[in-house]
Tab-separated table of C-alpha atoms in Angstrom:
chain	number	residue	atom	x	y	z
A	15	UNK	CA	-34.918	-16.072	25.335
A	16	UNK	CA	-34.154	-12.337	23.763
A	17	UNK	CA	-31.677	-10.547	22.290
A	18	UNK	CA	-30.933	-7.926	24.615
A	19	UNK	CA	-32.585	-4.681	23.262
A	20	UNK	CA	-35.293	-6.965	21.081
A	21	UNK	CA	-38.831	-7.352	22.596
A	22	UNK	CA	-39.158	-10.675	21.085
A	23	UNK	CA	-38.688	-14.284	23.385
A	24	UNK	CA	-38.766	-17.065	20.985
A	25	UNK	CA	-40.423	-20.525	21.653
A	26	UNK	CA	-41.215	-24.475	20.282
A	27	UNK	CA	-43.710	-23.289	18.697
A	28	UNK	CA	-44.402	-18.929	19.030
A	29	UNK	CA	-43.507	-16.090	19.718
A	30	UNK	CA	-43.970	-13.502	22.864
A	31	UNK	CA	-44.395	-9.750	21.765
A	32	UNK	CA	-43.803	-7.189	24.065
A	33	UNK	CA	-45.847	-3.888	22.843
A	34	UNK	CA	-46.279	-0.757	24.235
A	35	UNK	CA	-49.609	0.516	23.382
A	36	UNK	CA	-50.397	4.884	23.043
A	37	UNK	CA	-54.114	4.506	21.727
A	38	UNK	CA	-56.397	7.510	20.976
A	39	UNK	CA	-53.163	8.103	18.183
A	40	UNK	CA	-53.355	10.429	15.204
A	41	UNK	CA	-53.014	7.062	13.226
A	42	UNK	CA	-52.104	3.498	13.393
A	43	UNK	CA	-48.598	2.495	12.993
A	44	UNK	CA	-45.226	0.007	14.361
A	45	UNK	CA	-43.290	2.950	15.470
A	46	UNK	CA	-39.911	0.570	16.488
A	47	UNK	CA	-38.511	-0.395	19.862
A	48	UNK	CA	-38.217	1.750	23.323
A	49	UNK	CA	-36.622	0.219	25.602
A	50	UNK	CA	-37.199	1.644	29.758
A	51	UNK	CA	-34.588	3.178	32.594
A	52	UNK	CA	-35.377	-0.499	34.060
A	53	UNK	CA	-33.891	-1.745	30.093
A	54	UNK	CA	-37.185	-3.869	29.558
A	55	UNK	CA	-37.627	-3.923	25.470
A	56	UNK	CA	-40.748	-3.299	24.381
A	57	UNK	CA	-42.219	-3.263	20.275
A	58	UNK	CA	-44.375	0.822	20.558
A	59	UNK	CA	-46.850	0.295	18.672
A	60	UNK	CA	-50.089	3.137	18.307
A	61	UNK	CA	-54.202	3.062	16.706
A	62	UNK	CA	-56.411	5.094	16.771
A	63	UNK	CA	-58.882	3.577	18.363
A	64	UNK	CA	-60.224	4.324	22.794
A	65	UNK	CA	-59.115	2.257	24.605
A	66	UNK	CA	-62.432	0.867	26.262
A	67	UNK	CA	-64.287	-2.361	25.081
A	68	UNK	CA	-60.984	-3.803	23.852
A	69	UNK	CA	-60.988	-1.764	21.306
A	70	UNK	CA	-57.684	-0.523	21.609
A	71	UNK	CA	-56.776	-4.325	21.433
A	72	UNK	CA	-58.375	-4.812	18.719
A	73	UNK	CA	-57.077	-2.287	16.677
A	74	UNK	CA	-53.891	-3.760	17.600
A	75	UNK	CA	-54.284	-7.361	17.054
A	76	UNK	CA	-55.660	-6.124	12.979
A	77	UNK	CA	-52.260	-3.947	12.392
A	78	UNK	CA	-49.333	-6.667	13.875
A	79	UNK	CA	-51.133	-8.735	12.031
A	80	UNK	CA	-51.203	-6.731	9.067
A	81	UNK	CA	-47.605	-5.480	9.835
A	82	UNK	CA	-46.139	-9.158	10.126
A	83	UNK	CA	-48.184	-11.054	7.901
A	84	UNK	CA	-49.852	-13.917	9.633
A	85	UNK	CA	-54.105	-14.734	10.712
A	86	UNK	CA	-55.553	-12.319	12.670
A	87	UNK	CA	-56.288	-15.617	15.543
A	88	UNK	CA	-52.591	-16.259	15.072
A	89	UNK	CA	-52.062	-13.736	17.906
A	90	UNK	CA	-53.950	-13.904	21.546
A	91	UNK	CA	-53.192	-11.896	24.631
A	92	UNK	CA	-50.617	-13.598	27.291
A	93	UNK	CA	-50.776	-10.269	29.563
A	94	UNK	CA	-51.687	-6.750	29.460
A	95	UNK	CA	-55.236	-6.246	27.980
A	96	UNK	CA	-55.689	-3.552	30.539
A	97	UNK	CA	-52.875	-1.427	30.328
A	98	UNK	CA	-50.371	0.327	28.431
A	99	UNK	CA	-47.629	-3.092	27.974
A	100	UNK	CA	-48.408	-6.093	26.645
A	101	UNK	CA	-47.805	-9.474	26.107
A	102	UNK	CA	-48.880	-11.083	22.517
A	103	UNK	CA	-48.786	-14.833	22.108
A	104	UNK	CA	-48.191	-14.635	17.535
A	105	UNK	CA	-48.652	-18.584	16.797
A	106	UNK	CA	-45.995	-19.379	13.804
A	107	UNK	CA	-42.290	-20.323	12.951
A	108	UNK	CA	-40.608	-18.305	15.321
A	109	UNK	CA	-37.511	-17.661	13.585
A	110	UNK	CA	-39.934	-16.501	10.925
A	111	UNK	CA	-42.087	-14.592	13.249
A	112	UNK	CA	-38.318	-13.211	15.080
A	113	UNK	CA	-37.083	-12.715	10.919
A	114	UNK	CA	-39.929	-10.580	9.975
A	115	UNK	CA	-40.253	-8.172	13.175
A	116	UNK	CA	-35.773	-7.856	11.921
A	117	UNK	CA	-36.550	-7.211	9.391
A	118	UNK	CA	-38.877	-5.044	9.649
A	119	UNK	CA	-37.690	-2.693	12.539
A	120	UNK	CA	-34.745	-2.513	10.078
A	121	UNK	CA	-36.702	-0.784	7.504
């Protein structure tokens, strides 16, 4: 499903992206990968929005849409809407999306 040490799982028409979000940050940014003690891998992201009324989640969707150059409407939550660790579904060509993520993380 996903590469070891990579926060992406590919499916037929979408990917699932594991994200660890930090709200109330000083800036909006995608900061790379993070691997937990259990071997679970997440994409680290920060947003300046507060974690109330879905503001931080909305900011995360906007950040990822810009970062991946995809429409905001192609990104939805599978789980974690009220926690720091989230799993997002991103509609599109899985190979193209994985390639974008890998190249952005390599920068």
